[in-house]
PDB file of C-alpha atoms in Angstrom:
ATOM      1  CA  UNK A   8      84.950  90.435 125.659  1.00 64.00           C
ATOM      2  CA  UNK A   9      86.884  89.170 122.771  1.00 72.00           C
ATOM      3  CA  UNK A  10      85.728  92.651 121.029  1.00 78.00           C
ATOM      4  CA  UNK A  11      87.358  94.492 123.513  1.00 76.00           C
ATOM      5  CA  UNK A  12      90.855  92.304 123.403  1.00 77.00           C
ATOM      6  CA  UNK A  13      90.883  92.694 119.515  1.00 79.00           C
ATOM      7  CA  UNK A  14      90.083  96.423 119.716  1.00 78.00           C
ATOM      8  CA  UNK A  15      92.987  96.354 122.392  1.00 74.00           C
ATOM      9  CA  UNK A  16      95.942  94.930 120.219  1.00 84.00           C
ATOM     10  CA  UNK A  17      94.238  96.551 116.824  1.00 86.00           C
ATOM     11  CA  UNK A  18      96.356  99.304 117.107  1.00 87.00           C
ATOM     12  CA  UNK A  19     100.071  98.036 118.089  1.00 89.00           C
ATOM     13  CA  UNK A  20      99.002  95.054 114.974  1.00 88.00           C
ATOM     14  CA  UNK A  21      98.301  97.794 112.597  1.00 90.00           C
ATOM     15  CA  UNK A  22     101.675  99.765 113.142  1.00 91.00           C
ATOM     16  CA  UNK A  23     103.245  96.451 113.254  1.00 92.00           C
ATOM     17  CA  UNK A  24     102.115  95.461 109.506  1.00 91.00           C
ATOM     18  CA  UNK A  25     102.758  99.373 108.256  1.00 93.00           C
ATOM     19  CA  UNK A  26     106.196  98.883 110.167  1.00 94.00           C
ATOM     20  CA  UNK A  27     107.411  95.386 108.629  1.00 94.00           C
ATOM     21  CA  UNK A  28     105.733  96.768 104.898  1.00 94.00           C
ATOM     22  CA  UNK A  29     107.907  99.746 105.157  1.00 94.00           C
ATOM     23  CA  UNK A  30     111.006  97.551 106.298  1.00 96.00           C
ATOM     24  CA  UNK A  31     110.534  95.577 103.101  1.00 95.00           C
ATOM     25  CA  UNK A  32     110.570  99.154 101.049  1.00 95.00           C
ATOM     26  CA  UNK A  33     113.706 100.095 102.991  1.00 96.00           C
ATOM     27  CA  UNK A  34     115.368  96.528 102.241  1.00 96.00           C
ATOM     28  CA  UNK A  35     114.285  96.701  98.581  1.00 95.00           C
ATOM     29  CA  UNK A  36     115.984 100.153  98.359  1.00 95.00           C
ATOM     30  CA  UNK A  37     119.250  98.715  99.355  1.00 96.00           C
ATOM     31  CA  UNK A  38     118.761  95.853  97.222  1.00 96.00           C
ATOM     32  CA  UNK A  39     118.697  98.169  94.230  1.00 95.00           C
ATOM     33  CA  UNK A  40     120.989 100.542  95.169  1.00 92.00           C
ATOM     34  CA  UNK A  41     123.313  99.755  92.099  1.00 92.00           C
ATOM     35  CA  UNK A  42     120.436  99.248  89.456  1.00 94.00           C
ATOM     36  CA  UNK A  43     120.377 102.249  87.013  1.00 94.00           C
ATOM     37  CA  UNK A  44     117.063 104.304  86.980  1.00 92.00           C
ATOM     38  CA  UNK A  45     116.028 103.184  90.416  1.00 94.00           C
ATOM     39  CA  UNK A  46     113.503 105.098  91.840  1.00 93.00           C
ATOM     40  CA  UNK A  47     113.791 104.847  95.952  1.00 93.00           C
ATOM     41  CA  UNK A  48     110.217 104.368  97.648  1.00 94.00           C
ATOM     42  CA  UNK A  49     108.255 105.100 100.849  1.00 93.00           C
ATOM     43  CA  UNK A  50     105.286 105.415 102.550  1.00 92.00           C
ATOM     44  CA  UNK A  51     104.198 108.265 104.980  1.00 91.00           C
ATOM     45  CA  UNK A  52     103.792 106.155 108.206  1.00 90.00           C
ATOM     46  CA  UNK A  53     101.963 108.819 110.007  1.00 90.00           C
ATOM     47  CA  UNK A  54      99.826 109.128 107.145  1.00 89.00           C
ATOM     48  CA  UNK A  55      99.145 105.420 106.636  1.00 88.00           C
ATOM     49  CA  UNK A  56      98.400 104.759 110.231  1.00 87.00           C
ATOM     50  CA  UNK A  57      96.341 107.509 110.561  1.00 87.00           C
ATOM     51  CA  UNK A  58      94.234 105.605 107.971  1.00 84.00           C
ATOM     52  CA  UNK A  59      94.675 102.390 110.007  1.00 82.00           C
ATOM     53  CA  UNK A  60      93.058 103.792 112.813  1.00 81.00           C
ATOM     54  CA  UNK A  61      90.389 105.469 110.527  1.00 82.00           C
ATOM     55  CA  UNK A  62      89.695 102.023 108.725  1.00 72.00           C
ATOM     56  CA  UNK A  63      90.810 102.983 105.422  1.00 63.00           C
ATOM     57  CA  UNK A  64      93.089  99.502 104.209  1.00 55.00           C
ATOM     58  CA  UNK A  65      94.865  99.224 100.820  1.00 51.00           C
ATOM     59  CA  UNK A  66      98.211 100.050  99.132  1.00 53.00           C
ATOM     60  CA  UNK A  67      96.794 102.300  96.427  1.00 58.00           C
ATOM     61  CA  UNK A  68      98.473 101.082  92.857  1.00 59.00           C
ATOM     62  CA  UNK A  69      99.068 103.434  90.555  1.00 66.00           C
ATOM     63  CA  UNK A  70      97.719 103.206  86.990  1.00 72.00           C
ATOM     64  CA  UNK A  71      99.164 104.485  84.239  1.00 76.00           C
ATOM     65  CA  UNK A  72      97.432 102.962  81.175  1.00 78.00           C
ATOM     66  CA  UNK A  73      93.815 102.100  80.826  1.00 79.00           C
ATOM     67  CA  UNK A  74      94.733  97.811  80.464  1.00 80.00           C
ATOM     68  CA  UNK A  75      96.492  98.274  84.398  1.00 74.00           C
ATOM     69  CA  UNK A  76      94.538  96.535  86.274  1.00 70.00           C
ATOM     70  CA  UNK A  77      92.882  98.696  89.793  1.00 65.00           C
ATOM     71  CA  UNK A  78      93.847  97.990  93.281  1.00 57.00           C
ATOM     72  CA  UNK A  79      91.178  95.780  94.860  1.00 51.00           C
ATOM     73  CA  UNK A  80      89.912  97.455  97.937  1.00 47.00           C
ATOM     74  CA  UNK A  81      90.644  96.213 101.084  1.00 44.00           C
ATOM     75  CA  UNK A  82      93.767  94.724  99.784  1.00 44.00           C
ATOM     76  CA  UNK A  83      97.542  95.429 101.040  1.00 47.00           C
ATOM     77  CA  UNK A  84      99.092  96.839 104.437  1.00 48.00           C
ATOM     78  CA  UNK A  85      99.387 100.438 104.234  1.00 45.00           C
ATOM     79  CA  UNK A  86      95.913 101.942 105.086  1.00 44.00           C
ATOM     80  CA  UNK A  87      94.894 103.592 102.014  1.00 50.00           C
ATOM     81  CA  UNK A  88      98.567 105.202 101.178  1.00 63.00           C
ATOM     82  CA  UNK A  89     100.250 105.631  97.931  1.00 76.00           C
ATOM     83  CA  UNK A  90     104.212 104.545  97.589  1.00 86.00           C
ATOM     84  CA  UNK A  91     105.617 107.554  97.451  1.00 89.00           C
ATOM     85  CA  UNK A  92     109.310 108.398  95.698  1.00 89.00           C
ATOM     86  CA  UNK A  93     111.831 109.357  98.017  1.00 85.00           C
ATOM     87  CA  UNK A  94     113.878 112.744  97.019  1.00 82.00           C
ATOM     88  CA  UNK A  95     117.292 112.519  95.922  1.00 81.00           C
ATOM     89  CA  UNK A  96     119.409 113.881  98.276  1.00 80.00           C
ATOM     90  CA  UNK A  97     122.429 113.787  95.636  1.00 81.00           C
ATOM     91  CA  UNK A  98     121.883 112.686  92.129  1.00 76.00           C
ATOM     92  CA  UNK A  99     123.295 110.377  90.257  1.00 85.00           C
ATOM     93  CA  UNK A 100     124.545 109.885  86.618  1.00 89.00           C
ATOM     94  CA  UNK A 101     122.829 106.669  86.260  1.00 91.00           C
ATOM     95  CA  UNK A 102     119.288 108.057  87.361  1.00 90.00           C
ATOM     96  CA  UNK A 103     119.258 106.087  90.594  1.00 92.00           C
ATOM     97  CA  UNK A 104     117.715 107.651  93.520  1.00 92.00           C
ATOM     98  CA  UNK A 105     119.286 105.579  96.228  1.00 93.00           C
ATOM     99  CA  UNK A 106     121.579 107.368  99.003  1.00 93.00           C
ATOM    100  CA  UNK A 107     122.809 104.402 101.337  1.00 94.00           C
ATOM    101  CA  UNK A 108     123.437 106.630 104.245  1.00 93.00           C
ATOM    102  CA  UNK A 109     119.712 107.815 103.902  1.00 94.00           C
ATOM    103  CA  UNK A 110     118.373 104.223 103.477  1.00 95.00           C
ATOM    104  CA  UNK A 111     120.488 102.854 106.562  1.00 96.00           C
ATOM    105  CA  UNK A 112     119.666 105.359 108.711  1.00 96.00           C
ATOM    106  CA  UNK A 113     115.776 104.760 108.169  1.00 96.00           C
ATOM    107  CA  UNK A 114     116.240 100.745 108.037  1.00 97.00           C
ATOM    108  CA  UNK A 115     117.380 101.125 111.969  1.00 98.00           C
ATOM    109  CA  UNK A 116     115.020 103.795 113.052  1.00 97.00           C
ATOM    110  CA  UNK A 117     112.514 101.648 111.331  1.00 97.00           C
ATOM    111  CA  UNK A 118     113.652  98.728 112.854  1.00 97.00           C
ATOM    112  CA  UNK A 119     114.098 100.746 116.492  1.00 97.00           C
ATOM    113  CA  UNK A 120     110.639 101.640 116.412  1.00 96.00           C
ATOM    114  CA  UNK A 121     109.089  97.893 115.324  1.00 96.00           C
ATOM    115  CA  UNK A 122     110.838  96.463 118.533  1.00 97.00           C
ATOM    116  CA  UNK A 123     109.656  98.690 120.924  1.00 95.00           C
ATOM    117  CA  UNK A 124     105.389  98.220 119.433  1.00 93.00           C
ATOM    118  CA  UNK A 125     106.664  94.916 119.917  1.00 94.00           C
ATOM    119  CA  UNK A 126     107.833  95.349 123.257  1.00 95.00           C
ATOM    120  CA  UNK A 127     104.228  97.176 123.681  1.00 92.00           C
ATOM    121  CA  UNK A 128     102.463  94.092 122.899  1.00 91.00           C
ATOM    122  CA  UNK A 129     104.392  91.487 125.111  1.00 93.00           C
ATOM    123  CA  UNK A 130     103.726  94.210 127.866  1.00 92.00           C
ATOM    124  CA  UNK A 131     100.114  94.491 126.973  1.00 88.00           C
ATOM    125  CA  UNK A 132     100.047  90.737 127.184  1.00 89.00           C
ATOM    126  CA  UNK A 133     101.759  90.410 130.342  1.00 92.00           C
ATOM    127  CA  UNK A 134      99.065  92.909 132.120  1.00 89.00           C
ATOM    128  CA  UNK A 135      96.196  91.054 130.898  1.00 85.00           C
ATOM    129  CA  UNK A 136      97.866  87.552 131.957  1.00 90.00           C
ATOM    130  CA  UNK A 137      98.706  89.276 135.242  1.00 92.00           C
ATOM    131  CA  UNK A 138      95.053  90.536 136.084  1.00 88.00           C
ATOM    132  CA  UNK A 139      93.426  86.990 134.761  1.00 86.00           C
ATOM    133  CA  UNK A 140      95.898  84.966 136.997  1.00 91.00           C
ATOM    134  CA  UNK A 141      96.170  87.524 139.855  1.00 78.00           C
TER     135      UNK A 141
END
C-alpha cells in the first residue's frame, strides 16, 4: 500500500525538486546580473523530468581538467541533466549574459507552475483523506 502512495506523489515530488532547483538558477541569474563575464544558466525541465520519470538522478558536472573531481551518481535534483547556458538575447560589453526581462519573465512562469504541482498535491491529498474518512 505504501508502494502505491509513494509511486502516487513520485511524480508531482520530482517536478517539485526540478521546479525549486531551477528557481534557485533563475534567482542566481538575477543575483549576478551586474557581475562581468556572467554566464546565465538553465536546465531543460522537460528534459530533466523526463529523466525523473525514467529514474535517471544527478546534476551532471562538467569537467574540464583531469584533477576536477566527477559527479557522484545519484547525486543532485535534476535527473541526469547538464546546466545548460542560456543564449544572449542582446550582448553585452562586459560579457554578461543576463537579460532581466528574460530572467523575470521565467522566475514567475517558474514560480506559476511550482504552485499549481503544489496545488496538485494538496488535491491529491485531500482525495485520499476523503476516500479513507468517507
Amino acid at each position: 500500500m505504501i508502494d502505491k502512495l509513494d509511486h502516487a506523489f513520485r511524480f508531482y515530488q520530482d517536478a517539485a525538486n526540478l521546479r525549486a532547483h531551477r528557481q534557485q538558477l533563475i534567482a542566481s541569474n538575477i543575483a549576478n546580473a551586474d557581475t562581468p563575464q556572467y554566464k546565465a544558466r538553465d536546465i531543460d525541465f522537460k528534459e530533466a523530468m523526463e529523466g525523473a520519470l525514467t529514474g535517471k538522478r544527478g546534476v551532471i558536472l562538467v569537467t574540464s581538467a583531469p584533477n576536477h573531481i566527477a559527479s557522484p551518481a545519484g547525486a543532485g535534483v535534476a535527473a541526469g541533466q547538464q546546466l545548460l547556458y542560456r543564449t544572449a538575447v542582446q550582448g553585452s560589453v562586459d560579457g554578461n549574459t543576463v537579460d532581466m526581462d528574460v530572467e523575470r519573465n521565467q522566475f514567475a512562469d517558474n514560480a506559476v507552475h511550482y504552485e499549481a504541482n503544489l496545488t496538485f498535491i494538496s488535491d491529491q491529498i485531500r482525495q485520499m483523506r476523503t476516500a479513507i474518512q468517507g
